[in-house]
Tab-separated table of C-alpha atoms in Angstrom:
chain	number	residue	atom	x	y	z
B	1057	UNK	CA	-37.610	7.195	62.834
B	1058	UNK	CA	-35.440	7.175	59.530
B	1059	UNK	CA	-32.026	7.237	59.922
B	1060	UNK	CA	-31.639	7.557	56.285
B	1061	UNK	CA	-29.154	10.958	55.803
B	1062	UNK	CA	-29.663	12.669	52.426
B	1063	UNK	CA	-27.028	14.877	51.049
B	1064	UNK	CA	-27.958	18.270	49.239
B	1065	UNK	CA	-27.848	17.656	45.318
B	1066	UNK	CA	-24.268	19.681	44.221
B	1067	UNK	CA	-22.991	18.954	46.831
B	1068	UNK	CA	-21.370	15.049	46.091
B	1069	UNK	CA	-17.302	14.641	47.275
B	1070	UNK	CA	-15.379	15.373	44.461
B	1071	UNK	CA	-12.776	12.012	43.922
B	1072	UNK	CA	-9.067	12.765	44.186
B	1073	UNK	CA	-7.176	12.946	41.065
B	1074	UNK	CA	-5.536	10.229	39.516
B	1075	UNK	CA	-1.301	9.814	40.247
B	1076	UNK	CA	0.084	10.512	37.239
B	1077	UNK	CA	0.931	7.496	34.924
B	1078	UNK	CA	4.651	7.027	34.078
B	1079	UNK	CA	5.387	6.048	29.906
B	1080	UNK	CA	7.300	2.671	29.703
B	1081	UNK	CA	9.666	1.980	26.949
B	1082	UNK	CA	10.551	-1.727	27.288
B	1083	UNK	CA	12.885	-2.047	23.851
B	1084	UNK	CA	15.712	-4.350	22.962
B	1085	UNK	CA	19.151	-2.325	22.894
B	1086	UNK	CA	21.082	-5.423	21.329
B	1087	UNK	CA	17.300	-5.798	19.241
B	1088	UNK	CA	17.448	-2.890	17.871
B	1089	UNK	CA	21.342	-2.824	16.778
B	1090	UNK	CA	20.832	-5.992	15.190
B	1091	UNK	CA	18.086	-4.598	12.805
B	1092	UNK	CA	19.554	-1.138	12.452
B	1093	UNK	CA	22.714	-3.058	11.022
B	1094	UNK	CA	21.037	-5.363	8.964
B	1095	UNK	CA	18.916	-2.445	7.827
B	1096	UNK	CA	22.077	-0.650	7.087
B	1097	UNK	CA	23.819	-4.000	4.833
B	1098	UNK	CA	20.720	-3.804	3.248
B	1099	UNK	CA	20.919	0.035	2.387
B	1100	UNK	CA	23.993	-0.719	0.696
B	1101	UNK	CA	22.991	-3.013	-1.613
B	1102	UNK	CA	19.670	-1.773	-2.427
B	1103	UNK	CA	21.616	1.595	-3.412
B	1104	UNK	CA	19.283	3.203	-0.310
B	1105	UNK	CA	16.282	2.019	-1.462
B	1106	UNK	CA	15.620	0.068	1.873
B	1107	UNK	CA	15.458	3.495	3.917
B	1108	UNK	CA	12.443	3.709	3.578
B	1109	UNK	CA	11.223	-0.026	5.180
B	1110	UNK	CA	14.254	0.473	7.928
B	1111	UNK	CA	12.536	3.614	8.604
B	1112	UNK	CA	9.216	1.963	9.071
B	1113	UNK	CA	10.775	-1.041	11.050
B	1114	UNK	CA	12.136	1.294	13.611
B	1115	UNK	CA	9.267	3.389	14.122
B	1116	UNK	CA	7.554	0.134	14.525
B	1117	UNK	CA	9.992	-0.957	17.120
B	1118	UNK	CA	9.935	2.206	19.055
B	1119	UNK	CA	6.021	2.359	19.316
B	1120	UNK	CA	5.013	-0.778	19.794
B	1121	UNK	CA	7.615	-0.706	23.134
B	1122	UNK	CA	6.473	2.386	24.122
B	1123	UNK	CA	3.626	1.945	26.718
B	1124	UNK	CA	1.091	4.211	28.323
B	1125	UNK	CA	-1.376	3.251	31.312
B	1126	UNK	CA	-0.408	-0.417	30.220
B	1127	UNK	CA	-1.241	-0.301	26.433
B	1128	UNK	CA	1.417	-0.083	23.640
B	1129	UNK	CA	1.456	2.612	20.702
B	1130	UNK	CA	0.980	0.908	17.329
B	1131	UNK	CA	2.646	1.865	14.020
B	1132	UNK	CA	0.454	1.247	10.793
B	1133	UNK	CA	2.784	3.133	8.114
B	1134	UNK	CA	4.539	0.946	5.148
B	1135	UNK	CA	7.859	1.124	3.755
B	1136	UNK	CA	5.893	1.183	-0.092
B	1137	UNK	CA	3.931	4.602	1.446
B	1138	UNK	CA	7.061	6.496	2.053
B	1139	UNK	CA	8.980	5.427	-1.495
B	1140	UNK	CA	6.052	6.816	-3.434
B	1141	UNK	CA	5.945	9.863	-1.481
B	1142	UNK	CA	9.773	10.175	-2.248
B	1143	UNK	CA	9.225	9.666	-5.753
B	1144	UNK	CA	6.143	11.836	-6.243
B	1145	UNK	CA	8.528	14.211	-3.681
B	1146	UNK	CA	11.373	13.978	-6.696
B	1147	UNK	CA	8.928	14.761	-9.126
B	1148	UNK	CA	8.362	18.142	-8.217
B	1149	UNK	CA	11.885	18.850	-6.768
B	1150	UNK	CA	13.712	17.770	-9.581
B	1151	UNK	CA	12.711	20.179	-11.940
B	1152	UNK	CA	13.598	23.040	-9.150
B	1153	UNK	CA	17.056	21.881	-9.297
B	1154	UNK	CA	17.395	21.474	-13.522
B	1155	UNK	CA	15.993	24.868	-13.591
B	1156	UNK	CA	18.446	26.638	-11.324
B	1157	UNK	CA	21.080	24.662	-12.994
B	1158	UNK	CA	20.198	25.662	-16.476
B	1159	UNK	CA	19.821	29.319	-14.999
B	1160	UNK	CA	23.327	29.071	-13.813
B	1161	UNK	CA	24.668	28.202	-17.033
B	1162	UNK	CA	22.957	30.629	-19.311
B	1163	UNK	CA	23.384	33.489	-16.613
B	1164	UNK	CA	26.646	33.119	-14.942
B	1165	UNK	CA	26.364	36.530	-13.777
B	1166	UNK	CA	22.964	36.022	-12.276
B	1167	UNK	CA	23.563	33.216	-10.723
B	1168	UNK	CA	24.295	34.647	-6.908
B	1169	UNK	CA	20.757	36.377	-7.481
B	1170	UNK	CA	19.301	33.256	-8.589
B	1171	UNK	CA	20.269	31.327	-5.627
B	1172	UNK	CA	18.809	33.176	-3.000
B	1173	UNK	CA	15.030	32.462	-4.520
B	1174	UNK	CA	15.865	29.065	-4.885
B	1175	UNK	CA	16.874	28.699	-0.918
B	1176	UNK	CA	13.560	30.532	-0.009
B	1177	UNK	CA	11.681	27.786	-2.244
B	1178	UNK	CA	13.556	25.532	-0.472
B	1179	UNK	CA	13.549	26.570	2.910
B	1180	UNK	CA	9.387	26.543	2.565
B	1181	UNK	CA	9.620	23.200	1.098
B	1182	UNK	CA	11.553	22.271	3.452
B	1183	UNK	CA	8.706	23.581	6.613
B	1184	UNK	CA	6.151	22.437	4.612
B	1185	UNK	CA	7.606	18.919	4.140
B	1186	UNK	CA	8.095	18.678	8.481
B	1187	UNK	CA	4.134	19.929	8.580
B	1188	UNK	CA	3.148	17.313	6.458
B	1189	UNK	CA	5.506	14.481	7.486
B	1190	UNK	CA	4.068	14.888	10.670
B	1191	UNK	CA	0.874	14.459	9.257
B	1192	UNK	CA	1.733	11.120	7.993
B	1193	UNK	CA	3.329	10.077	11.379
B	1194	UNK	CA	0.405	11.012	13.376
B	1195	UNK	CA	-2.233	9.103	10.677
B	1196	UNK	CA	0.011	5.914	11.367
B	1197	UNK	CA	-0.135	6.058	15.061
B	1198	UNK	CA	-2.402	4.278	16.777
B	1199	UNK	CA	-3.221	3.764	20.950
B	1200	UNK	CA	-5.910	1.566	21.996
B	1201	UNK	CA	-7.606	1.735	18.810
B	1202	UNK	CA	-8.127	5.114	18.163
B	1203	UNK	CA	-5.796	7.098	15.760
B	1204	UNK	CA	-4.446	10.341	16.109
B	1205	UNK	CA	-4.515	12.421	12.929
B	1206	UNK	CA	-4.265	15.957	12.230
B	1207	UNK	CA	-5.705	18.785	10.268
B	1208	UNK	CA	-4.160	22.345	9.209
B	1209	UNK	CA	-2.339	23.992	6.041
B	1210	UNK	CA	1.216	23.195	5.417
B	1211	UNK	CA	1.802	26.078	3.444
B	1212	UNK	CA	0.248	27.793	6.157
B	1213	UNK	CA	2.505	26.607	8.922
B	1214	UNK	CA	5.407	27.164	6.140
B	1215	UNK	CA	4.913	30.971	5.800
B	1216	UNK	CA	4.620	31.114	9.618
B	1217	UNK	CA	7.825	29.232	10.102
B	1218	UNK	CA	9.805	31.593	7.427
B	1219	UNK	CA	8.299	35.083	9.011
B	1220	UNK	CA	9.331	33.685	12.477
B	1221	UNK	CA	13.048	32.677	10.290
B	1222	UNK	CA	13.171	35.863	9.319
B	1223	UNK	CA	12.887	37.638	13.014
B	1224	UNK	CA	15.131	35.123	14.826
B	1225	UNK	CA	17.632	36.154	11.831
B	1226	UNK	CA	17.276	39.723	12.458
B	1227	UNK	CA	17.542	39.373	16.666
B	1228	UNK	CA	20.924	36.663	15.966
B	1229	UNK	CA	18.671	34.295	17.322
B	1230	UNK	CA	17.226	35.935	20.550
B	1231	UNK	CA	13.639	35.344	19.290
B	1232	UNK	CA	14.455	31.074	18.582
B	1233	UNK	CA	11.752	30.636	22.038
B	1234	UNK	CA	8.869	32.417	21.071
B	1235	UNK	CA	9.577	30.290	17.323
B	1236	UNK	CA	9.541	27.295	18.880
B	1237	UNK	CA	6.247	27.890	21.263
B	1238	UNK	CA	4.225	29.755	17.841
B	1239	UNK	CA	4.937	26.991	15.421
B	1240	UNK	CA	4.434	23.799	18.242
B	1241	UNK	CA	1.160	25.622	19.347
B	1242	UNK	CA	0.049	25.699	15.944
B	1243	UNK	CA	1.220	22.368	15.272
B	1244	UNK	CA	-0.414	21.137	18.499
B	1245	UNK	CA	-3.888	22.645	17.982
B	1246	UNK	CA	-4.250	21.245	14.612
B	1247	UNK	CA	-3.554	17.404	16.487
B	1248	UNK	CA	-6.326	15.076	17.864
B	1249	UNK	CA	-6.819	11.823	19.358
B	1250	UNK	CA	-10.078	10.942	18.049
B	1251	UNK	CA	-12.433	13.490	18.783
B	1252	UNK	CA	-9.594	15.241	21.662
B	1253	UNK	CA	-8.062	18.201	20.549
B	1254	UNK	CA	-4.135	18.706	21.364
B	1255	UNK	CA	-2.823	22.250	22.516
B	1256	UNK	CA	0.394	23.696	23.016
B	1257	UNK	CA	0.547	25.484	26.922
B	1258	UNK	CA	4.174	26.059	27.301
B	1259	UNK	CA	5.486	29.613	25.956
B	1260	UNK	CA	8.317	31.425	24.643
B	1261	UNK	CA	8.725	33.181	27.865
B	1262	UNK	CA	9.423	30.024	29.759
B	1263	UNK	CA	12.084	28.555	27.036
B	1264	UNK	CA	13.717	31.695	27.223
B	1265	UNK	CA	14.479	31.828	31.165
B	1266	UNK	CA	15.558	28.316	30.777
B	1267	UNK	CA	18.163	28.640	28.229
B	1268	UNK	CA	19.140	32.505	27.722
B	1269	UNK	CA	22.486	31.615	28.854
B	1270	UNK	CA	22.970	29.190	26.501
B	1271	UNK	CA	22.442	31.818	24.136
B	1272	UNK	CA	25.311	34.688	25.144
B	1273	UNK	CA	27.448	32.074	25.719
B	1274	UNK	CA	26.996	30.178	22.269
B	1275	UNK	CA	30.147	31.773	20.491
B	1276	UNK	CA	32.404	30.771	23.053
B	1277	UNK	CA	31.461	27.451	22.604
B	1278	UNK	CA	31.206	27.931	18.636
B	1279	UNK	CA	34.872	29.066	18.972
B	1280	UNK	CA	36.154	25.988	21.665
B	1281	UNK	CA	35.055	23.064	20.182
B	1282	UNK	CA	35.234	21.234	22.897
B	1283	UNK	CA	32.537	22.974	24.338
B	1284	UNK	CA	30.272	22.725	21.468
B	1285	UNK	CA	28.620	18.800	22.470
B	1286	UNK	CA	27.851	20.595	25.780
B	1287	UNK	CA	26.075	23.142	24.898
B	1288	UNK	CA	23.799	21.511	22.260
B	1289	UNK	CA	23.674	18.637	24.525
B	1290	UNK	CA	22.177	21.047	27.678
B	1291	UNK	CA	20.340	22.958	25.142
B	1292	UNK	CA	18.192	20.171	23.678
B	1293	UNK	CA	17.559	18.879	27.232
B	1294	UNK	CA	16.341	21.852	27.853
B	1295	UNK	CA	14.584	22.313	25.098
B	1296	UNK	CA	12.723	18.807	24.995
B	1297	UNK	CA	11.279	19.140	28.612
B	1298	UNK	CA	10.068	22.371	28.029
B	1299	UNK	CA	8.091	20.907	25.323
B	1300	UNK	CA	6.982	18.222	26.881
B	1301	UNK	CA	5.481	20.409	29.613
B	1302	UNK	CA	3.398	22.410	27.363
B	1303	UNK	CA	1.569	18.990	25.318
B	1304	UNK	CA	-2.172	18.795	25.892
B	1305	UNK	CA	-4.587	16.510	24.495
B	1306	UNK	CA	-8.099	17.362	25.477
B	1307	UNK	CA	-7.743	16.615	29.208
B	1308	UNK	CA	-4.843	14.901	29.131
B	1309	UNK	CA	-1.393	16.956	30.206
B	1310	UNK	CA	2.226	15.448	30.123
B	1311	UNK	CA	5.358	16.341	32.375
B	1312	UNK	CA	8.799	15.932	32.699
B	1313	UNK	CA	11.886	15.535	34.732
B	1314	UNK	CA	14.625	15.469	32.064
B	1315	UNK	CA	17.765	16.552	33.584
B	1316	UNK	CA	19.664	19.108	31.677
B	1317	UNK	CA	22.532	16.693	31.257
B	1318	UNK	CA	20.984	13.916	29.786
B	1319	UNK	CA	22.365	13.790	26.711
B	1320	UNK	CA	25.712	14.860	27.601
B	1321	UNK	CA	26.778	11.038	26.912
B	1322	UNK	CA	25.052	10.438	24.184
B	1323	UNK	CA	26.371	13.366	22.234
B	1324	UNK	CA	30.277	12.295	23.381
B	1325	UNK	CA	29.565	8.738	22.525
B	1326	UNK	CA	28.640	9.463	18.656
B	1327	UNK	CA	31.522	12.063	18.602
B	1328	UNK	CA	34.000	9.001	19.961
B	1329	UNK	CA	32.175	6.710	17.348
B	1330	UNK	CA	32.714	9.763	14.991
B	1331	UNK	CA	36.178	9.716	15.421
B	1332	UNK	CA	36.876	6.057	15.587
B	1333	UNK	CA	35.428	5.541	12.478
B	1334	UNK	CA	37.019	8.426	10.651
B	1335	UNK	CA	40.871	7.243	11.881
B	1336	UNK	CA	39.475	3.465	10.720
B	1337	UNK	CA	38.158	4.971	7.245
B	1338	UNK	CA	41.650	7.246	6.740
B	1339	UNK	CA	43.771	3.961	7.539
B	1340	UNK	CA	41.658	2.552	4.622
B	1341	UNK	CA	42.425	5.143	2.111
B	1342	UNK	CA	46.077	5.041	3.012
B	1343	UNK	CA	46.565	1.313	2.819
B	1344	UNK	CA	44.027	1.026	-0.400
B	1345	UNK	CA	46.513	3.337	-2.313
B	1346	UNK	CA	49.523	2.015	-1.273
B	1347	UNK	CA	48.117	-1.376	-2.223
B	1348	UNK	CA	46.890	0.208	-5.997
B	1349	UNK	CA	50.191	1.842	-6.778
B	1350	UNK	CA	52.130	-1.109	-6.004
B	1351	UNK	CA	50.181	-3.291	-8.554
B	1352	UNK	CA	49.685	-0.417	-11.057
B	1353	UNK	CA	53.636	0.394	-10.621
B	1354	UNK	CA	52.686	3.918	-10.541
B	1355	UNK	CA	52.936	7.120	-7.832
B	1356	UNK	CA	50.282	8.340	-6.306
B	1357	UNK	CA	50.765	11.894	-7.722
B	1358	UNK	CA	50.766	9.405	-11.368
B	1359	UNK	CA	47.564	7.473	-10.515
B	1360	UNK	CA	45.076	10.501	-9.671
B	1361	UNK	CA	46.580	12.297	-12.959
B	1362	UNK	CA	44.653	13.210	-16.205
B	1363	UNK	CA	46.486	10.937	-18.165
B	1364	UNK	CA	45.740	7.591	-16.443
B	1365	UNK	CA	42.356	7.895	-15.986
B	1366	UNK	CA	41.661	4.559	-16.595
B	1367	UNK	CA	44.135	3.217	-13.993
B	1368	UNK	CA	42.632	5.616	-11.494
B	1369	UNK	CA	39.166	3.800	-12.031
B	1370	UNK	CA	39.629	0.986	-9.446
B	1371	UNK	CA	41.027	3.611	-6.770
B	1372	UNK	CA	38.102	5.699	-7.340
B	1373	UNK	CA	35.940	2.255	-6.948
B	1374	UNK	CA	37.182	1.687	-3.574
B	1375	UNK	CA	37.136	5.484	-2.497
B	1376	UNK	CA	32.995	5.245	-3.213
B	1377	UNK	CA	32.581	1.833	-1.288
B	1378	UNK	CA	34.684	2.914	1.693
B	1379	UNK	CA	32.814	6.131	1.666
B	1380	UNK	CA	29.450	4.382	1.643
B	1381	UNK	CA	30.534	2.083	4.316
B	1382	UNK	CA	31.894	4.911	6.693
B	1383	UNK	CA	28.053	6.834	5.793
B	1384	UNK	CA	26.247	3.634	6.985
B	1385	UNK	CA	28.124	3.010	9.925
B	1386	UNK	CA	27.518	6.424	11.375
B	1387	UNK	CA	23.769	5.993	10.171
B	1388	UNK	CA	24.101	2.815	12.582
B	1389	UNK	CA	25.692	4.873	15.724
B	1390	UNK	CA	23.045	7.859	15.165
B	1391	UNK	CA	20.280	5.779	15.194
B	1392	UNK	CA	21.198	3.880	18.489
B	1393	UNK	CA	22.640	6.372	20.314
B	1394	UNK	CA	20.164	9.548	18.662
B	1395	UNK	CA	16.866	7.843	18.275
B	1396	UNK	CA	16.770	4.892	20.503
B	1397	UNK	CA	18.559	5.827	23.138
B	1398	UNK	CA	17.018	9.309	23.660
B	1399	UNK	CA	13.954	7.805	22.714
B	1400	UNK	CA	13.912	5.738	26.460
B	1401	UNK	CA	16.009	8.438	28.107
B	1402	UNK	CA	13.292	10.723	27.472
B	1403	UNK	CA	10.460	8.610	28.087
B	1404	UNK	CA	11.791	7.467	31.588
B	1405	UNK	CA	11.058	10.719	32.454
B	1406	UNK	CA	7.816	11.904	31.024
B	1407	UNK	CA	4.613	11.252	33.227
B	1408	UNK	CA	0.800	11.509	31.908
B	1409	UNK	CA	-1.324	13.773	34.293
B	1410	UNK	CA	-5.670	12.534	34.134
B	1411	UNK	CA	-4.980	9.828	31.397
B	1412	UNK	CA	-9.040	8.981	32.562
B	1413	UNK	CA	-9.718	12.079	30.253
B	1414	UNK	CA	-8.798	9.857	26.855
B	1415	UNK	CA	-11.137	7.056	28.582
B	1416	UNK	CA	-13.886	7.896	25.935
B	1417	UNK	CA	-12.518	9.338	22.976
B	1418	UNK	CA	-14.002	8.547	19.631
B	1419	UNK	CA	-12.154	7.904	16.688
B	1420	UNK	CA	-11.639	10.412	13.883
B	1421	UNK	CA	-10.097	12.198	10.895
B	1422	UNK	CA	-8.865	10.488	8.064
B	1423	UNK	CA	-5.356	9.177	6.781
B	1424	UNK	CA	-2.998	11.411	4.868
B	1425	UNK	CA	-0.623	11.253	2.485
B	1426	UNK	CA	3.263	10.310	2.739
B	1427	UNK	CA	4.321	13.587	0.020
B	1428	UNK	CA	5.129	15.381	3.652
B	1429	UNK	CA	7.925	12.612	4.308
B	1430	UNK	CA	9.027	12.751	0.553
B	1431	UNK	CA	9.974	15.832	0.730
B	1432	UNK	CA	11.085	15.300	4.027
B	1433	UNK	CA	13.577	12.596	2.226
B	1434	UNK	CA	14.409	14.776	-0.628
B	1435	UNK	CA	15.342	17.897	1.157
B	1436	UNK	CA	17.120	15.641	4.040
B	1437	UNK	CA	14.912	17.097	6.874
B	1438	UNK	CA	13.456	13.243	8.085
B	1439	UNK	CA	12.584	12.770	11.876
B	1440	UNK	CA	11.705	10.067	13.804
């Protein structure tokens, strides 16, 4: 007799899914103040020529801490990649600028008309630069050996991003959700990992219920300052889980539990810092000038007058250094508090749903450019 039991083909036990895996960011706080500061010294001297390899060492530091399923993200961009994109960047922005410039001075009557092309240029620059920097980012990011990379038009995603402007202009902002969800779905679906294409589930819908409030309530808040931090603070909370929710890379889904006051502290703390530093650079000023009229023997009202410019020279001197010093210092704060610090308050809460999907993904695509995060310099929009 067999005792053998055979089960009908189709008809196997389908496994239960994998728990979710949790992202671990195990960064240096003190670490990472140490080399934003030194980064920041050597801003200074390098007349902000360093940005660009602080830029890279941070990324560096922020990926290769940030773990998923056990393995660390890797960053491959260089400092030299981003300075030649800045330059190249320069190259074609420059121009922009001398010709608007000349424009004003030959047509001082046309000069109101001229400027509102020359925001448009710059506003699609400006989309087009984020598209592409993007690009870059993705190219330089690497997770157990496979990179991601990304294909799509910038100019493309720029004339979507200034029709979608143009209609969250016209409805005072009411139409900011369904924005957000077009441009990150077309962002999304032009990202892989390897051979996995990314998608963008979340929609506009969604954002909306989560934040309409935020919304009619915004000119109160725009009106009491104090209010302000709040609301930006709940808003981006808000705003980052929703997106969160909606990533998709082939199989692979993320989630989060953000709270909507997570960043309530972080927003206060660079305010205080904001503050501080402001009272500290004021007391400068004050005691600089006292200190320069009392050698030069002259008033104040004397020293800043037309006809000792040459007196005023080591006042102004001291204005520019103590201005540059305030500027790095609250580069330092917003880095640790706005890019560190969110960075791991964010990923404590973000969870990756059938990470077995990326088990077998093939590498792909090719490496771009760094002219995305040129512009992205030159026109002052620069993310992480």
């Amino acid at each position: 007799m067999n005792d053998m039991q055979w089960t009908p083909i189709g008809s196997e036990p389908v496994p239960p899914p994998l728990p979710p895996t949790w992202v671990d960011f195990s960064g240096n706080r003190s670490g990472f103040l140490n080399m934003v500061t030194k980064g920041a010294m050597l801003e200074l001297v390098t007349f902000g020529f360093y940005r660009f390899w602080l830029v890279t060492d941070i990324r560096r530091h922020l990926w290769s801490n940030t773990a998923i399923d056990g393995d660390a993200a890797e960053y491959t961009g260089r400092g030299k990649e981003l300075l030649v994109g800045f330059l190249f960047a320069l190259a074609i922005l420059v121009p922009i600028y001398l010709a608007y410039f000349l424009i004003g001075i030959e047509f001082e009557r046309w000069q109101g008309f001229a400027s509102t092309p020359l925001f448009i240029s710059f506003y699609a620059f400006g989309q087009f630069a984020i598209f592409r920097a993007r690009r870059y980012r993705l190219t330089r990011t690497v997770w157990r050996g496979v990179r991601f990379w990304m294909d799509g038009s910038g100019w493309a995603y720029a004339f979507r991003a200034m029709a979608w402007g143009l209609l969250v202009f016209l409805t005072l902002g009411l139409a900011l959700p369904w924005r957000e969800a077009s441009l990150e779905r077309y962002k999304m679906q032009h990202t892989h990992y390897g051979d996995l294409r990314g998608d963008f589930a979340a929609d506009g819908w969604t954002f909306f219920k989560r934040g309409w409030w935020l919304w009619l309530l915004s000119p109160i808040a725009l009106i009491i300052f104090p209010l302000a931090p709040f609301f930006y603070a709940e808003f981006k909370a808000r705003e980052w889980r929703w997106w969160l929710d909606g990533i998709r890379i082939g199989g692979v889904r993320l989630s989060s539990e953000l709270p909507h006051n997570a960043f309530y502290g972080l927003y206060w703390k660079v305010i205080g810092w904001w503050t501080l530093l402001s009272m500290i650079f004021g007391a400068y000023l004050g005691g600089a000038t006292a200190l320069v009229v009392q050698l030069s023997g002259l008033s104040a009202e004397q020293l800043f007058g037309p006809d000792n410019t040459a007196k005023s020279i080591p006042m102004l001197v001291i204005m520019v250094i103590g201005y540059f010093a305030l500027a790095l210092a609250l580069n330092i704060v917003m880095r640790v508090y706005l890019q560190r610090d969110l960075w791991a308050k964010v990923l404590e809460t973000v969870a990756v749903h059938n990470i077995g999907a990326a088990a077998d993904v093939r590498g792909s695509g090719e490496l771009a450019s760094a002219l995305g995060e040129g512009f992205a310099d030159g026109l002052d929009v620069a993310g992480f």
